[in-house]
Structure formats: structure tokens, C-alpha cells
Tab-separated table of C-alpha atoms in Angstrom:
chain	number	residue	atom	x	y	z
A	292	MET	CA	-10.756	39.110	-64.506
A	293	LEU	CA	-10.550	35.275	-63.061
A	294	CYS	CA	-7.666	34.509	-65.424
A	295	THR	CA	-5.799	37.352	-63.953
A	296	GLN	CA	-5.998	36.652	-60.342
A	297	PRO	CA	-3.250	34.855	-58.768
A	298	TYR	CA	-5.812	33.003	-56.668
A	299	ILE	CA	-9.646	32.863	-55.944
A	300	SER	CA	-10.899	34.032	-52.431
A	301	CYS	CA	-13.030	31.582	-50.490
A	302	GLY	CA	-16.640	32.842	-49.851
A	303	ALA	CA	-17.986	35.970	-50.797
A	304	CYS	CA	-17.061	38.278	-47.953
A	305	PRO	CA	-14.311	40.800	-49.099
A	306	LYS	CA	-12.458	40.298	-45.935
A	307	SER	CA	-12.195	36.493	-46.523
A	308	GLN	CA	-8.723	34.955	-46.716
A	309	PRO	CA	-7.194	33.549	-49.910
A	310	CYS	CA	-7.172	29.706	-50.103
A	311	LEU	CA	-3.758	29.033	-50.999
A	312	LEU	CA	-3.819	25.455	-50.002
A	313	PRO	CA	-6.479	22.799	-49.993
A	314	SER	CA	-7.611	21.227	-46.611
A	315	THR	CA	-8.045	17.633	-48.191
A	316	GLY	CA	-6.497	15.777	-51.073
A	317	VAL	CA	-7.172	12.568	-52.922
A	318	ILE	CA	-3.957	9.943	-52.552
A	319	LYS	CA	-4.092	6.523	-54.501
A	320	VAL	CA	-2.239	3.654	-52.743
A	321	TYR	CA	-1.398	0.296	-54.096
A	322	SER	CA	-1.655	-3.107	-52.470
A	323	GLU	CA	0.918	-5.838	-53.063
A	324	ASP	CA	-1.472	-7.484	-55.620
A	325	ASN	CA	-1.394	-4.053	-57.542
A	326	THR	CA	-4.898	-3.466	-56.644
A	327	SER	CA	-5.611	0.194	-55.660
A	328	ARG	CA	-7.664	2.354	-53.846
A	329	ALA	CA	-8.318	6.146	-53.896
A	330	VAL	CA	-8.985	7.981	-50.710
A	331	GLU	CA	-9.521	11.559	-49.837
A	332	VAL	CA	-7.489	12.726	-46.788
A	333	PRO	CA	-6.662	15.768	-44.924
A	334	SER	CA	-3.622	17.675	-46.484
A	335	ASP	CA	-1.457	17.080	-43.193
A	336	ILE	CA	-2.176	13.246	-42.936
A	337	THR	CA	1.245	11.290	-42.133
A	338	ALA	CA	2.421	7.932	-43.555
A	339	ARG	CA	1.199	6.307	-40.152
A	340	ASP	CA	-2.253	7.870	-40.255
A	341	ILE	CA	-2.626	6.305	-44.184
A	342	CYS	CA	-1.582	3.049	-42.640
A	343	GLN	CA	-4.111	2.975	-39.732
A	344	LEU	CA	-6.653	4.087	-42.271
A	345	PHE	CA	-6.032	1.313	-44.659
A	346	ILE	CA	-5.731	-1.385	-41.659
A	347	LEU	CA	-8.923	-0.467	-40.777
A	348	LYS	CA	-10.523	-0.461	-44.371
A	349	ASN	CA	-8.778	-3.762	-45.073
A	350	HIS	CA	-9.357	-5.543	-42.154
A	351	CYS	CA	-5.874	-6.159	-41.481
A	352	VAL	CA	-4.195	-7.462	-37.997
A	353	ASP	CA	-2.163	-4.119	-36.652
A	354	ASP	CA	1.133	-5.946	-35.775
A	355	HIS	CA	2.868	-2.427	-36.351
A	356	SER	CA	4.717	-3.574	-39.367
A	357	TRP	CA	2.335	-2.091	-41.896
A	358	THR	CA	4.243	0.603	-44.256
A	359	LEU	CA	3.856	3.005	-46.913
A	360	PHE	CA	6.192	3.087	-49.628
A	361	GLU	CA	7.067	5.421	-52.405
A	362	GLN	CA	8.009	3.808	-55.473
A	363	ILE	CA	9.367	5.589	-58.612
A	364	PRO	CA	9.273	3.425	-61.570
A	365	HIS	CA	10.947	5.424	-64.340
A	366	LEU	CA	14.150	5.627	-61.868
A	367	SER	CA	13.116	1.882	-60.732
A	368	ILE	CA	14.042	2.755	-57.199
A	369	GLU	CA	11.609	2.709	-53.929
A	370	ARG	CA	12.140	3.988	-50.128
A	371	THR	CA	10.173	3.653	-46.691
A	372	ILE	CA	8.125	6.613	-45.965
A	373	GLU	CA	8.869	7.300	-42.434
A	374	ASP	CA	5.839	7.345	-40.054
A	375	HIS	CA	5.725	10.926	-39.106
A	376	GLU	CA	6.443	12.193	-42.917
A	377	SER	CA	3.712	14.271	-44.687
A	378	VAL	CA	2.373	12.035	-47.445
A	379	MET	CA	1.343	15.315	-49.343
A	380	GLU	CA	4.690	16.869	-49.041
A	381	VAL	CA	6.025	13.479	-50.466
A	382	GLN	CA	3.536	13.855	-53.591
A	383	SER	CA	4.312	17.546	-54.014
A	384	GLY	CA	7.882	16.454	-55.013
A	385	TRP	CA	6.749	14.154	-57.854
A	386	GLY	CA	6.692	15.374	-61.466
A	387	MET	CA	3.524	15.557	-63.447
A	388	ASP	CA	4.668	12.484	-65.530
A	389	SER	CA	6.541	10.672	-63.292
A	390	HIS	CA	3.813	7.954	-62.427
A	391	CYS	CA	5.216	7.626	-58.704
A	392	CYS	CA	3.063	5.210	-56.770
A	393	LEU	CA	2.532	4.667	-52.906
A	394	TYR	CA	2.216	1.083	-51.881
A	395	PHE	CA	0.753	-0.299	-48.578
A	396	ARG	CA	2.632	-3.310	-47.534
A	397	LYS	CA	4.582	-4.892	-44.687
A	398	ASN	CA	7.974	-4.410	-43.791
A	399	TYR	CA	9.119	-6.316	-40.618
A	400	ALA	CA	12.689	-4.594	-40.773
A	401	LYS	CA	11.648	-1.188	-40.346
A	402	TYR	CA	12.440	-0.797	-36.803
A	403	GLU	CA	14.247	-4.141	-36.160
A	404	PHE	CA	17.762	-2.230	-35.595
A	405	PHE	CA	16.326	-0.907	-32.431
A	406	LYS	CA	15.862	-4.253	-31.233
A	407	LYS	CA	18.932	-5.928	-32.565
A	408	PRO	CA	21.418	-3.130	-33.469
A	409	LEU	CA	24.500	-5.551	-33.672
A	410	ASP	CA	22.725	-7.542	-36.496
A	411	PHE	CA	22.451	-4.157	-38.544
A	412	PHE	CA	25.634	-2.628	-37.567
A	413	PRO	CA	28.809	-5.049	-37.774
A	414	GLU	CA	31.539	-4.239	-35.703
A	415	HIS	CA	34.007	-3.692	-38.476
A	416	MET	CA	31.929	-0.953	-40.051
A	417	VAL	CA	31.099	1.329	-37.194
A	418	SER	CA	33.782	3.646	-34.999
A	419	ILE	CA	33.314	6.502	-32.949
A	420	SER	CA	35.723	9.558	-33.064
A	421	SER	CA	38.328	10.176	-30.557
A	422	GLU	CA	35.966	13.413	-29.542
A	423	THR	CA	33.974	10.930	-27.336
A	424	ASN	CA	36.962	9.862	-25.155
A	425	GLY	CA	36.088	6.332	-24.901
A	426	ILE	CA	35.621	2.837	-26.522
A	427	MET	CA	32.132	2.098	-28.129
A	428	ASN	CA	29.784	-0.140	-26.096
A	429	HIS	CA	28.029	-1.844	-28.375
A	430	SER	CA	25.034	-2.425	-26.150
A	431	GLN	CA	24.556	1.592	-26.177
A	432	LEU	CA	25.063	1.496	-30.182
A	433	ILE	CA	21.695	2.757	-30.675
A	434	GLN	CA	21.776	5.703	-28.158
A	435	THR	CA	24.980	6.467	-29.645
A	436	PHE	CA	23.302	7.033	-33.055
A	437	LEU	CA	20.399	8.952	-31.288
A	438	SER	CA	22.757	11.689	-29.345
A	439	SER	CA	23.590	14.589	-31.293
A	440	SER	CA	26.668	15.044	-28.893
A	441	SER	CA	28.352	11.803	-30.107
A	442	CYS	CA	30.142	10.978	-33.415
A	443	PRO	CA	29.537	7.728	-34.747
A	444	GLU	CA	31.006	6.458	-38.222
A	445	ILE	CA	30.266	4.238	-40.755
A	446	HIS	CA	32.922	3.359	-43.291
A	447	GLY	CA	33.664	0.622	-45.626
A	448	PHE	CA	34.004	-0.131	-49.454
A	449	LEU	CA	31.244	0.446	-51.904
A	450	HIS	CA	30.854	0.398	-55.714
A	451	ALA	CA	29.866	3.877	-57.091
A	452	LYS	CA	28.594	4.852	-60.731
A	453	GLU	CA	31.084	7.159	-62.004
A	454	HIS	CA	28.982	10.302	-63.122
A	455	GLY	CA	28.408	10.261	-67.023
A	456	ARG	CA	29.486	7.072	-67.715
A	457	LYS	CA	28.350	3.338	-67.487
A	458	SER	CA	31.213	2.046	-65.693
A	459	TRP	CA	31.365	1.400	-61.572
A	460	LYS	CA	34.525	1.912	-59.570
A	461	LYS	CA	35.140	0.645	-55.879
A	462	PHE	CA	35.915	3.546	-53.177
A	463	TYR	CA	36.318	3.499	-49.496
A	464	PHE	CA	33.409	5.643	-48.010
A	465	VAL	CA	32.919	7.203	-44.646
A	466	LEU	CA	29.529	8.517	-43.548
A	467	ARG	CA	29.143	11.081	-40.858
A	468	ARG	CA	26.370	13.490	-39.347
A	469	SER	CA	28.013	15.916	-41.946
A	470	GLY	CA	27.437	13.851	-45.120
A	471	LEU	CA	28.827	10.731	-47.143
A	472	TYR	CA	32.464	11.250	-48.294
A	473	PHE	CA	34.719	9.175	-50.423
A	474	SER	CA	38.527	8.710	-50.233
A	475	ASN	CA	40.387	9.447	-53.157
A	476	LYS	CA	43.578	7.685	-51.615
A	477	GLY	CA	42.963	4.341	-50.431
A	478	THR	CA	41.450	3.936	-46.927
A	479	SER	CA	43.092	7.363	-45.716
A	480	LYS	CA	40.422	9.658	-43.820
A	481	GLU	CA	42.471	12.663	-43.806
A	482	PRO	CA	40.463	15.703	-44.785
A	483	ARG	CA	42.449	16.470	-47.890
A	484	HIS	CA	41.625	12.978	-49.198
A	485	LEU	CA	38.016	12.851	-48.315
A	486	GLN	CA	35.669	14.131	-51.134
A	487	PHE	CA	31.973	15.056	-50.120
A	488	ILE	CA	29.251	13.185	-52.111
A	489	ALA	CA	25.917	14.160	-50.230
A	490	GLU	CA	23.955	15.309	-47.117
A	491	PHE	CA	20.793	14.447	-45.947
A	492	SER	CA	18.974	17.421	-44.825
A	493	ASP	CA	17.239	17.672	-48.386
A	494	SER	CA	18.058	14.012	-49.635
A	495	ASP	CA	16.661	10.614	-49.004
A	496	VAL	CA	18.187	7.118	-49.535
A	497	TYR	CA	16.267	4.953	-51.697
A	498	THR	CA	16.943	0.994	-52.621
A	499	LEU	CA	17.423	-0.050	-56.231
A	500	LEU	CA	14.948	-2.456	-57.512
A	501	SER	CA	16.552	-3.818	-60.121
A	502	ALA	CA	20.600	-2.268	-59.885
A	503	LYS	CA	22.105	-5.121	-62.422
A	504	LYS	CA	19.417	-4.810	-65.189
A	505	VAL	CA	18.533	-1.094	-65.045
A	506	TYR	CA	22.066	0.459	-63.833
A	507	GLY	CA	24.381	-2.092	-64.795
A	508	ALA	CA	25.432	-2.498	-61.220
A	509	PRO	CA	27.969	-5.147	-60.192
A	510	THR	CA	25.598	-6.911	-57.691
A	511	ASP	CA	21.801	-6.340	-56.999
A	512	TYR	CA	22.402	-4.997	-53.621
A	513	GLY	CA	22.289	-1.154	-55.038
A	514	PHE	CA	20.782	2.041	-53.207
A	515	CYS	CA	20.953	5.769	-53.937
A	516	VAL	CA	20.663	9.095	-52.571
A	517	LYS	CA	18.119	11.426	-54.321
A	518	ALA	CA	17.380	14.988	-53.753
A	519	SER	CA	13.742	16.007	-52.816
A	520	LYS	CA	13.098	18.024	-55.365
A	521	SER	CA	14.919	16.069	-58.282
A	522	SER	CA	13.377	13.730	-60.505
A	523	SER	CA	16.236	12.808	-62.829
A	524	ALA	CA	18.324	9.898	-63.076
A	525	ARG	CA	21.535	12.126	-63.746
A	526	ASP	CA	20.941	13.562	-60.172
A	527	LEU	CA	21.227	10.194	-58.362
A	528	LYS	CA	24.185	9.466	-56.096
A	529	LEU	CA	24.398	5.466	-57.336
A	530	LEU	CA	26.060	2.967	-54.883
A	531	CYS	CA	26.222	-0.685	-54.622
A	532	ALA	CA	27.213	-3.038	-51.860
A	533	ASP	CA	28.695	-6.486	-52.139
A	534	ASP	CA	25.877	-8.033	-49.712
A	535	GLU	CA	22.505	-7.237	-48.124
A	536	GLN	CA	24.003	-6.868	-44.774
A	537	THR	CA	26.330	-4.172	-45.977
A	538	ARG	CA	23.581	-2.338	-47.924
A	539	THR	CA	21.088	-2.432	-44.758
A	540	CYS	CA	24.001	-1.053	-42.730
A	541	TRP	CA	24.423	1.921	-45.056
A	542	VAL	CA	20.856	2.605	-45.376
A	543	THR	CA	19.950	2.229	-41.907
A	544	ALA	CA	22.624	4.568	-40.751
A	545	MET	CA	21.582	7.160	-43.353
A	546	ARG	CA	18.111	6.882	-41.851
A	547	LEU	CA	19.039	7.557	-38.432
A	548	PHE	CA	21.287	10.446	-39.243
A	549	LYS	CA	18.514	12.062	-41.169
A	550	TYR	CA	15.688	11.809	-38.483
A	551	GLY	CA	17.443	10.993	-35.300
A	552	MET	CA	15.263	10.710	-32.280
A	553	GLN	CA	12.413	10.980	-34.554
A	554	LEU	CA	12.731	7.617	-35.770
A	555	TYR	CA	12.723	6.227	-32.023
A	556	GLN	CA	9.700	8.071	-31.210
A	557	ASN	CA	8.131	6.540	-34.635
A	558	PHE	CA	9.073	3.314	-33.058
A	559	ILE	CA	7.769	3.393	-29.450
A	560	GLN	CA	4.545	5.450	-30.289
A	561	PRO	CA	2.483	2.079	-31.180
A	562	TYR	CA	3.597	0.528	-27.797
A	563	GLN	CA	2.419	3.907	-25.682
A	564	LYS	CA	-1.073	4.602	-24.797
A	565	GLN	CA	-2.156	6.830	-27.070
A	566	LYS	CA	-5.364	8.926	-27.567
A	567	SER	CA	-8.317	7.505	-29.795
A	568	SER	CA	-7.291	8.001	-33.134
A	569	PRO	CA	-9.470	10.736	-35.346
A	570	MET	CA	-9.876	7.792	-37.965
A	571	ARG	CA	-11.827	5.616	-35.672
A	572	SER	CA	-15.541	5.964	-34.709
A	573	ILE	CA	-16.550	6.068	-31.149
A	574	SER	CA	-18.109	2.546	-31.647
A	575	GLU	CA	-14.716	1.200	-32.929
A	576	ASN	CA	-12.873	2.622	-29.977
A	577	SER	CA	-15.335	0.899	-27.554
A	578	LEU	CA	-14.488	-2.559	-28.983
A	579	VAL	CA	-13.102	-5.186	-26.609
A	580	ALA	CA	-11.770	-8.657	-26.969
A	581	ILE	CA	-13.536	-11.186	-25.288
A	582	ASP	CA	-13.155	-14.930	-24.845
A	583	PHE	CA	-16.290	-17.380	-25.117
A	584	SER	CA	-14.248	-20.532	-24.965
A	585	GLY	CA	-14.602	-21.172	-21.526
A	586	HIS	CA	-17.816	-21.779	-18.938
A	587	LYS	CA	-17.574	-17.965	-18.134
A	588	THR	CA	-16.695	-15.248	-20.514
A	589	ARG	CA	-13.827	-12.895	-19.935
A	590	VAL	CA	-12.328	-9.626	-21.274
A	591	ILE	CA	-8.814	-10.213	-22.759
A	592	GLU	CA	-7.092	-7.324	-21.630
A	593	ASN	CA	-3.354	-8.595	-22.721
A	594	PRO	CA	-2.892	-6.705	-26.030
A	595	SER	CA	-0.505	-9.759	-27.212
A	596	GLU	CA	-3.255	-12.340	-26.439
A	597	ALA	CA	-5.835	-10.323	-28.316
A	598	LEU	CA	-3.932	-9.895	-31.431
A	599	SER	CA	-3.280	-13.902	-31.391
A	600	VAL	CA	-6.952	-14.453	-31.138
A	601	ALA	CA	-7.469	-11.898	-33.728
A	602	VAL	CA	-5.080	-13.978	-36.144
A	603	GLU	CA	-6.637	-17.287	-35.245
A	604	GLU	CA	-10.114	-16.237	-35.826
A	605	GLY	CA	-9.137	-14.853	-39.181
A	606	LEU	CA	-7.437	-18.260	-40.001
A	607	SER	CA	-10.388	-20.032	-38.834
A	608	TRP	CA	-13.124	-17.841	-41.041
A	609	ARG	CA	-10.641	-18.538	-44.139
A	610	ARG	CA	-10.796	-22.387	-43.440
A	611	LYS	CA	-14.295	-22.439	-43.138
A	612	SER	CA	-14.415	-20.254	-46.324
A	613	CYS	CA	-12.439	-22.789	-48.145
A	614	HIS	CA	-14.115	-25.552	-46.951
A	615	ARG	CA	-17.818	-24.100	-48.071
A	616	LEU	CA	-16.387	-23.202	-51.676
A	617	SER	CA	-15.118	-26.760	-52.119
A	618	SER	CA	-18.066	-28.671	-50.860
A	619	HIS	CA	-20.787	-26.938	-52.483
A	620	GLY	CA	-23.223	-28.442	-50.083
A	621	SER	CA	-23.232	-31.186	-47.440
A	622	PRO	CA	-19.646	-32.719	-47.800
A	623	SER	CA	-18.822	-36.452	-48.192
A	624	ALA	CA	-16.559	-38.205	-46.084
A	625	SER	CA	-13.907	-38.202	-48.983
A	626	GLN	CA	-14.448	-34.311	-49.407
A	627	SER	CA	-14.041	-33.919	-45.513
A	628	SER	CA	-10.564	-35.717	-45.780
A	629	MET	CA	-9.483	-33.672	-48.881
A	630	SER	CA	-10.144	-30.365	-46.988
A	631	SER	CA	-8.384	-31.446	-43.875
A	632	ILE	CA	-5.370	-32.685	-46.372
A	633	ALA	CA	-5.284	-29.390	-48.168
A	634	ILE	CA	-5.830	-27.134	-45.034
A	635	HIS	CA	-2.305	-25.277	-45.736
A	636	MET	CA	-4.197	-23.819	-49.022
A	637	ALA	CA	-5.892	-21.398	-46.270
A	638	GLN	CA	-2.878	-20.318	-44.497
A	639	PRO	CA	-1.471	-17.020	-45.130
A	640	TRP	CA	2.062	-18.236	-45.235
A	641	PHE	CA	1.155	-20.696	-48.027
A	642	HIS	CA	2.015	-19.313	-51.689
A	643	SER	CA	1.362	-22.138	-53.712
A	644	LYS	CA	3.052	-21.689	-57.427
A	645	LEU	CA	5.716	-19.150	-56.535
A	646	SER	CA	8.918	-19.481	-58.107
A	647	ARG	CA	12.461	-19.083	-56.165
A	648	GLU	CA	13.103	-15.970	-57.682
A	649	GLU	CA	9.350	-14.463	-56.644
A	650	ALA	CA	10.059	-15.985	-53.199
A	651	GLN	CA	13.430	-14.240	-52.428
A	652	LYS	CA	11.695	-10.973	-53.885
A	653	LEU	CA	8.699	-11.235	-51.727
A	654	ILE	CA	10.607	-12.345	-48.496
A	655	THR	CA	13.007	-9.397	-49.347
A	656	GLN	CA	10.061	-6.914	-49.536
A	657	GLN	CA	8.425	-7.961	-46.404
A	658	GLY	CA	11.925	-7.113	-44.629
A	659	LEU	CA	14.905	-9.352	-43.919
A	660	VAL	CA	14.217	-10.145	-40.412
A	661	ASP	CA	15.191	-13.495	-38.929
A	662	GLY	CA	12.121	-15.795	-39.072
A	663	VAL	CA	9.885	-14.390	-41.908
A	664	PHE	CA	9.048	-17.104	-44.030
A	665	LEU	CA	6.637	-18.888	-46.581
A	666	VAL	CA	6.058	-22.330	-47.932
A	667	ARG	CA	5.453	-22.850	-51.778
A	668	ASP	CA	5.047	-25.923	-54.149
A	669	SER	CA	8.211	-27.273	-55.337
A	670	GLN	CA	8.663	-26.346	-59.091
A	671	SER	CA	11.503	-29.214	-59.525
A	672	ASN	CA	10.253	-32.021	-57.456
A	673	PRO	CA	6.202	-32.717	-57.799
A	674	ARG	CA	4.074	-33.214	-54.620
A	675	THR	CA	7.013	-31.737	-52.486
A	676	PHE	CA	6.765	-28.028	-51.013
A	677	VAL	CA	9.555	-25.864	-50.176
A	678	LEU	CA	10.290	-23.599	-46.958
A	679	SER	CA	11.714	-20.354	-47.966
A	680	LEU	CA	13.278	-18.641	-44.977
A	681	CYS	CA	15.289	-15.662	-43.694
A	682	HIS	CA	17.997	-16.065	-41.558
A	683	THR	CA	20.671	-13.597	-41.031
A	684	GLN	CA	19.584	-11.607	-43.711
A	685	LYS	CA	19.734	-14.287	-46.262
A	686	ILE	CA	17.281	-16.203	-47.581
A	687	LYS	CA	17.448	-19.911	-47.653
A	688	HIS	CA	15.219	-22.706	-49.031
A	689	PHE	CA	14.389	-26.142	-47.530
A	690	GLN	CA	12.670	-28.798	-49.510
A	691	ILE	CA	9.766	-30.330	-47.385
A	692	VAL	CA	9.074	-34.102	-48.472
A	693	PRO	CA	5.688	-35.715	-47.379
A	694	LYS	CA	5.960	-39.171	-45.875
């Protein structure tokens, strides 16, 4: 009898409603070191809720850059799951044997385009249709993308993988609210020359993790458009840019066209005074930052100051931990001097035996925002260090020679 029923009613009452969807589910989330943690969560939980949960569980400092990523290994692609998206809905689109993963890590560039739009949208790639009856004001560039009454357009050359072939061909592409098109006649934008490629109501944009190696792309700045219900490589619309700034421009514009004002609401939400999160207990919501350094204690009311104090306390704890582990008791004078020399070992920006390629990959994962950096040991010159730094969406390496 049970085998013939489409579902089983919850409870013994004959009038009880059928249980079609579970109220909770279990998700598995990976960190950057590939360790994972499984947690039971409500079925309507969002990506922002997951990030807040793991910030609390991992005792991270919440600087609004923590992000949940969807990674599809068999396609070698990944994307940022937007803060408002339902994680369970994302998982429902995965195939049974797809081995898709959720990653919890920082992405400083997630909303950087709201702060510095001109860095993300070069003037030569953006135009406004004649329907707006005016010249685009770059100080109001983001408002142009967010307003449904305006018609911004992204255009430029991209490499596209021809369907059913291994070869890539360069075309002139145009991105509008209605979708993505390419021109079959040079740079012509006439309707008869534009061929439709994809629209974004039921599709998402992903970056390619190994564009050259996996897909034979001409550069490593690959991205693709994937239908939400598709899990086959044959259905991907594979594209490739000549540089990182061009790829970032296209991917960011696609996100804005798909989600519009919702992205801006996601951006400003952490800065607004919110009600207590259901993830936090009453005791956690009552915590305040207090400064004990002076003659009198004081409550730190400035959120920025409280954040910097939290970071400094964390670094101080790490330095003390390293000192305890290295001394094994009361340190001698030589041990004290050595611990002061090697104090960089406890800093979060020091990555020791990291290669140039690994450093570039790590910084790229964290978001190509001006000022993102790390320090590592030099592989070519012993006893020296290398500063790997992001500037204008390019990663540069500077050798540091101790004197």
C-alpha cells in the first residue's frame, strides 16, 4: 500500500496535510582548505544566512566579504551564489552524480562595482540607446543599470566556442536587457545581423576554472552561460575574453541585468540596522565591544573601530599561540629574539611556501580588488620574500630583500 502512494501523510489524523517538501535539509559546505562541514538548515535558507552561520561557527570576522560559491567540478566552472538566493533551490538543480560543491570563502569584489563602477565598466564597452535621449553620465552609471526604464548596452569582441567543434572564433557581442547577441557581420548592430545567444531569466553566468586546459580556450579569462536545469557541457555557451577587466565587465553586467535592484539591496543590507538574526542566540545579540586599555573602560560604539579591535585581538591571540608552541615553557633570550624575528609567521597575510601561480590563483579567488595582497617566501631567491599585490585587476609581484 505504501509503495503505491505518491506521498505519505504526516501524522495519524485523516485530515492532516500531505508532506510534500521537508522543512529542513542537510547541506555540506567546504572551506578554502577543502575541509567540509555538514549542517542541518531550514529549507528556505539563503546564501547570506549560510555565510552568517559559518562566520559564527568558524569565529570569523564579518567584514561583509564572505561569500558562498557553487562549484561544478565535472564542468570546471563556478559562480557566486547571490546573497538572496535559496541554497536548496540551487542544490535542486544538481544531478545525482554531478559531485557539485558549496564553498565558503571571501570575495572582496562581490559588490565592488557599486563603489567603483568606472573600474568595472570601461567607457569604450558601455553605451546607452538613443531612447534615453541623453549622454550617459558616468557618475550615475550604476543607476543606469538598475533602472528598468534605461537601456544600457555592453559591447565588444569575445572568443566563442563553436558548437560541436573544438575551435574558437572571435565575434562582436552585444549584451542588452533582452539577452546576449553576436553580430554575423563585423561590428554591425542592425537587427538583421544580430543573432540571439542567451537570456538570463533561467540561466546563470559562471567563470571557467581552467579555460585553456579543459576547453582549449585562447586565454584563461573564460566564462559561460548555463541554463539552470542543465548539467551537460554541450549546453554551455562558452565565451572567452582577452583580459581580466573585459571578463569582469561582461560577468558583472550579466549579474546586474539578471537581478537588478536586488543586487543593490544585497549590497546595502549589512550596513543597515537589521533585526536580530534568528541564527544568533539572545546572549550573542547582547554582546558589546569594550575597551579596557585606558584608566576607565568604555563601550566601543563605532562599528569600524570595533571591527579593527576584533582583528587586532585575533592577531594578538595567534602571536601568543605561536610563541607558546615554539617555546615549550619559559623562553630563553634567544627564543624571544627568534619569536620577534618570525612574528610574520602568525599573520594572516603570510603564506610561506606558496608558488607564484598559487599566489595568483588565491588572490583571484578572493576578488581582484585594489589592495588585496599576500606575502610569501621567494622560491628563486632564498631568505627573501615576495609581495603579491592586486592593482587595476592585475596581480603584480615585488621582491622584498631584508637588509
